[in-house]
Amino acid sequence: MRSALFSCLLAGLTAVSAISNISVKGSKFFTSDGDQFFIKGVAYQLVPDDPLLDNTQCKLDASLMQKLGANTIRVYHVDGAQDHTDCMSTFADAGIYLFVDLDTFSTQIEQDAPHWNQSQLSAFEQVMDEFQKYNNTAGFFVGNEVLTTGNGSVAAPYVKAAARDVKAYRNSKNYRDIPVGYSAADIASLRPMLQNYLACGTNSSESLDFFSLNAYEWCGTSSSYTISGYSELTANVTSYNIPIFFSETGCIKPRPRTFEDQAAIFGDQMTPYWSGAIVYEWIEEANDYGLVSYGQKVDPTASGAPPDGYTRSGTPTPISPDFSYLSNQWKTLSPSGVKESDYTPTLTPPPCPAYTSGVWEVNGGVSLPSLGQTFDAAIQSSITKGTAASGTGAAATPTKTGAASVGKEVKGMSLGLVTVMLTFFWWM
């Protein structure tokens, strides 16, 4: 009996760890087999709290994702206190990796009155503790679209402080070097400074391991590498020293949604600098971004109906023609990249951007706030002046986090899902 139990346990562990893990070297991702890794992903958040607890559903979705050609999912909210072995094993068996956001609506960093405290860090650590167990965990996000305005850029040091502390925790626990990065809103006036700031500095323990962008610029069949602005995006990253990819993409207007941008992302002009894309999103809901549905929308007022009328479980059905268009694109796109053994990084961190009023209000490589340090006028002044972040409240005392901004999360988690979450909270 003991022998049989041990064999079952060993089989389970083998299933979880059979897939190669992902690491960063220079500006690229590599598998532990030494191959460059390019992300072909979908955003996957079926339910508000955690879509990775129902393995029956994970099996149904992973099977169809294989047919789509996906090798990655992004999940925005998970419960670090739960066991995710079954779903993570299912996705690993399907060759699918996970990028997971460490924050939730109650622990995210806010650009208005930013803060980074022990309660937030502990919540982030709990998610890391759970997901570092799985070889198919490819990376962690410390924030999603935290910064959306020039004045809000004073929150950038708090994003970087979160990455610093999460990476320090990762290293203190002797976890493997799972990359820690950030998912940015595509705001042209803010983006170049932000991406450089998060990678700048000589202390690698304070910079992020990767940067990603939620970009919806390539719209319709009349767009192109130049018209979409992809050429400009690429020109801005040819010397970028850490991996960069699209953490959301997939414009829906005008129809049809042909995903022709994927040919550019995985083509010769972009693959030397970009590491792929995550398409928004898997499930069909009110925003019309879905690749699959779980049945016809129903009257949300009917007995037993989901709050927004969109069924969120069962057998996924591809939405035509979106699913087939994306699948056909990915079938023809297989960049080989470079072998890790043949790659010697030479790029260095970019300079930290200087202060520009109303555009970028962090002056150079300011000292990062300490854990629990209160944001006040003195700290804001020190950030804009480019001095050390010094001010009141340096003790690591937890503070109450603010309410989530629905507007900010429309791209980061879809308007339909936000509505579902708010409805659930109302019920509670």
XYZ file of C-alpha atoms in Angstrom, residues 79-400:
322
model
C -5.785 32.276 -4.640
C -2.327 31.487 -3.329
C -3.760 29.576 -0.376
C -5.177 26.853 -2.649
C -3.492 23.852 -4.245
C -3.179 24.186 -8.042
C -1.363 20.933 -8.754
C -4.092 19.366 -10.881
C -4.684 22.283 -13.246
C -0.996 23.128 -13.508
C -0.242 19.485 -14.340
C -2.975 19.523 -16.971
C -1.539 22.609 -18.640
C 2.001 21.249 -18.358
C 0.923 18.041 -20.090
C -0.491 20.230 -22.874
C 2.808 22.123 -23.177
C 1.276 25.315 -21.783
C 3.066 27.779 -19.487
C 1.622 30.316 -17.065
C 2.306 34.007 -16.491
C 0.414 34.949 -13.338
C -0.322 38.321 -11.747
C 0.675 38.401 -8.089
C -1.837 41.095 -7.150
C -5.599 41.225 -6.731
C -8.059 44.110 -6.587
C -7.308 44.455 -2.859
C -3.509 44.187 -3.049
C -2.617 46.006 -6.286
C -0.378 49.072 -6.330
C -2.355 52.259 -7.055
C -1.003 55.278 -8.913
C -3.142 57.594 -6.766
C -1.586 57.662 -3.286
C 0.733 54.734 -4.083
C 1.781 52.402 -1.312
C 3.742 49.191 -0.931
C 3.455 47.551 2.465
C 3.880 44.287 4.327
C 0.315 43.091 3.773
C 0.729 43.479 0.014
C 4.124 41.784 0.043
C 2.800 38.873 2.119
C -0.042 38.354 -0.353
C 2.402 38.413 -3.275
C 4.669 35.959 -1.451
C 1.794 33.552 -0.887
C 1.099 33.394 -4.622
C 4.797 32.913 -5.330
C 5.041 30.156 -2.712
C 2.307 28.230 -4.471
C 3.251 28.730 -8.105
C 7.014 28.395 -7.822
C 6.359 24.687 -7.359
C 5.426 24.242 -10.998
C 7.935 24.111 -13.828
C 5.408 25.613 -16.214
C 5.192 28.836 -14.207
C 6.996 31.130 -16.648
C 6.775 34.467 -14.845
C 5.105 36.746 -12.307
C 3.605 40.200 -12.852
C 3.935 42.675 -9.963
C 1.455 45.032 -11.585
C -0.915 45.569 -14.480
C -1.487 49.053 -15.925
C -0.650 50.729 -12.616
C 0.581 53.851 -14.401
C -1.763 55.511 -16.866
C -0.912 59.235 -16.620
C 2.203 61.352 -16.592
C 1.423 62.658 -13.110
C 0.850 59.095 -11.989
C 4.416 58.170 -12.894
C 5.426 58.976 -9.289
C 4.044 55.499 -8.528
C 6.729 53.866 -10.698
C 9.252 53.594 -7.833
C 6.623 51.630 -5.884
C 6.289 49.139 -8.736
C 10.040 48.780 -8.766
C 10.119 48.424 -4.973
C 7.600 45.588 -5.244
C 9.794 43.823 -7.786
C 12.837 44.363 -5.549
C 11.151 42.792 -2.532
C 9.513 39.945 -4.436
C 12.832 39.034 -6.063
C 14.605 39.228 -2.700
C 12.003 36.877 -1.237
C 12.381 34.506 -4.187
C 16.122 34.386 -3.659
C 15.904 34.048 0.129
C 13.727 30.963 -0.296
C 16.111 29.490 -2.881
C 13.352 29.280 -5.452
C 14.389 29.057 -9.079
C 14.782 32.409 -10.823
C 11.231 32.697 -12.094
C 11.186 36.053 -13.942
C 9.396 39.006 -12.317
C 7.982 41.701 -14.595
C 5.299 44.275 -15.282
C 2.386 44.663 -17.727
C 2.021 48.227 -19.017
C -0.823 50.206 -20.541
C -0.002 51.298 -24.076
C 0.210 55.061 -23.596
C 2.551 56.564 -26.161
C 3.602 59.569 -24.079
C 4.406 57.409 -21.052
C 5.607 54.125 -22.486
C 9.242 54.888 -23.500
C 10.126 56.370 -20.115
C 8.346 53.651 -18.169
C 9.935 50.738 -19.999
C 13.379 52.267 -19.582
C 12.829 53.172 -15.936
C 11.811 49.652 -14.968
C 14.995 48.244 -16.526
C 17.459 51.033 -15.658
C 20.137 51.081 -12.977
C 23.259 49.109 -12.217
C 21.635 47.125 -9.392
C 19.885 44.202 -11.069
C 18.129 43.313 -7.814
C 16.037 46.476 -8.219
C 15.218 46.232 -11.915
C 12.564 44.040 -13.477
C 13.348 40.819 -15.286
C 10.976 41.544 -18.182
C 8.612 44.225 -19.467
C 5.353 43.685 -21.331
C 2.766 45.803 -23.063
C -1.024 45.715 -23.398
C -1.295 47.016 -26.962
C -4.310 47.150 -29.276
C -2.824 49.135 -32.143
C -3.055 46.740 -35.094
C -6.717 46.969 -36.118
C -8.307 45.468 -39.205
C -6.973 44.081 -42.468
C -5.876 47.510 -43.699
C -3.322 47.912 -40.917
C 0.356 47.061 -41.267
C 3.666 46.983 -39.450
C 4.014 50.732 -40.055
C 0.396 51.911 -39.790
C -0.134 50.066 -36.501
C 2.867 51.682 -34.890
C 4.593 48.318 -34.399
C 7.569 49.675 -36.305
C 7.882 52.504 -33.786
C 7.433 50.153 -30.843
C 10.236 48.002 -32.207
C 12.523 50.961 -32.874
C 12.220 51.829 -29.186
C 13.413 48.417 -27.986
C 16.269 47.430 -30.287
C 18.724 48.132 -27.451
C 16.483 46.966 -24.611
C 18.352 44.681 -22.268
C 15.487 42.577 -20.842
C 12.773 40.538 -22.608
C 9.720 42.393 -23.875
C 6.448 40.978 -25.192
C 2.786 41.848 -25.670
C 0.921 40.885 -22.489
C -2.389 41.697 -24.217
C -3.181 42.237 -27.880
C -5.947 41.587 -30.380
C -7.931 44.584 -31.619
C -11.598 43.752 -32.350
C -12.648 46.668 -34.583
C -13.066 46.630 -37.471
C -14.063 43.031 -37.971
C -13.041 40.449 -38.993
C -10.411 39.803 -36.373
C -7.747 38.213 -38.553
C -4.761 38.508 -36.192
C -2.426 39.543 -38.982
C -0.276 41.288 -36.375
C 0.915 37.840 -35.277
C 2.802 37.443 -38.551
C 4.692 40.635 -37.736
C 5.294 39.768 -34.073
C 6.736 36.385 -35.038
C 8.423 37.667 -38.202
C 11.992 38.650 -38.991
C 11.530 42.332 -38.126
C 10.333 41.738 -34.568
C 11.623 38.385 -33.298
C 15.167 39.687 -32.738
C 13.658 41.989 -30.084
C 10.209 40.698 -29.055
C 9.338 37.454 -27.286
C 5.793 36.947 -28.538
C 2.263 37.874 -27.521
C -0.700 37.006 -25.321
C -4.031 37.431 -27.134
C -6.955 38.884 -25.244
C -8.974 36.778 -24.385
C -10.117 33.154 -24.075
C -13.743 33.520 -22.951
C -16.474 35.428 -24.771
C -18.215 38.011 -22.608
C -19.711 41.484 -22.951
C -16.618 43.026 -24.518
C -16.623 40.638 -27.558
C -12.931 39.740 -27.234
C -13.547 36.026 -26.673
C -12.106 33.169 -28.682
C -14.499 30.578 -27.224
C -17.926 30.471 -25.617
C -19.574 28.044 -23.219
C -23.058 28.426 -24.634
C -25.478 31.126 -25.635
C -25.826 34.161 -23.429
C -28.805 33.836 -21.094
C -30.997 36.283 -19.248
C -28.919 37.238 -16.172
C -32.118 37.705 -14.161
C -33.215 34.115 -14.706
C -32.945 31.655 -11.838
C -29.451 30.177 -11.575
C -28.063 32.318 -14.396
C -24.558 33.803 -14.132
C -24.595 37.481 -13.098
C -23.701 38.764 -16.568
C -25.498 36.043 -18.526
C -22.284 34.436 -19.857
C -21.731 30.807 -18.898
C -18.211 30.281 -17.597
C -17.818 26.518 -17.587
C -18.431 23.463 -19.701
C -17.214 22.458 -23.127
C -15.587 25.422 -24.899
C -16.818 26.101 -28.423
C -14.587 28.050 -30.836
C -15.998 31.374 -31.957
C -15.949 31.711 -35.727
C -14.026 33.086 -37.477
C -11.765 34.456 -34.710
C -10.549 31.122 -33.360
C -9.671 29.702 -36.769
C -7.990 32.924 -37.911
C -5.676 32.895 -34.890
C -5.052 29.174 -35.144
C -4.128 29.450 -38.814
C -1.769 32.314 -38.079
C 0.055 30.446 -35.335
C 0.322 27.264 -37.415
C 2.477 29.075 -39.961
C 4.631 30.996 -37.448
C 7.482 29.110 -35.818
C 10.451 31.391 -35.149
C 13.545 29.411 -34.280
C 15.384 32.149 -32.425
C 18.831 31.501 -31.065
C 20.216 28.684 -28.950
C 21.079 29.760 -25.416
C 24.550 28.275 -25.810
C 25.175 30.524 -28.814
C 23.855 33.677 -27.166
C 26.121 36.102 -25.317
C 24.204 39.170 -24.116
C 25.959 42.480 -24.673
C 23.152 44.990 -24.065
C 23.342 47.160 -20.977
C 20.540 48.773 -18.934
C 19.102 51.973 -20.426
C 19.664 55.287 -18.676
C 16.991 56.219 -16.141
C 14.767 58.887 -17.748
C 14.890 62.446 -16.461
C 11.979 64.481 -15.092
C 9.568 66.053 -17.587
C 6.635 67.881 -16.030
C 3.291 66.194 -16.718
C 4.948 63.466 -18.797
C 7.409 61.617 -16.570
C 7.783 62.867 -13.019
C 10.506 60.558 -11.748
C 13.905 62.182 -12.024
C 16.516 59.552 -12.830
C 17.351 56.535 -10.687
C 15.834 57.692 -7.407
C 16.224 55.534 -4.319
C 13.241 53.235 -4.023
C 10.760 53.549 -1.169
C 11.244 51.155 1.712
C 8.590 48.627 2.613
C 5.703 50.439 4.297
C 7.003 53.911 3.533
C 4.098 56.336 3.330
C 3.686 58.356 0.177
C 3.478 62.021 1.104
C 4.526 65.427 -0.209
C 8.127 64.909 0.927
C 8.445 61.588 -0.924
C 6.808 62.995 -4.038
C 9.207 65.927 -3.977
C 12.207 63.648 -3.577
C 11.065 61.546 -6.527
C 10.624 64.526 -8.816
C 13.918 66.068 -7.697
C 15.837 62.851 -8.167
C 16.944 62.459 -4.559
C 16.626 59.594 -2.129
C 13.068 58.650 -1.212
C 12.927 59.975 2.318
C 9.845 60.873 4.267
C 7.549 59.862 7.078
C 6.288 56.411 7.924
C 9.322 54.300 7.040
C 8.123 51.471 9.267
C 6.634 48.471 7.486
C 3.102 48.872 8.798
C 0.258 47.533 6.667
C -2.231 50.075 5.381
C -5.684 49.587 3.933
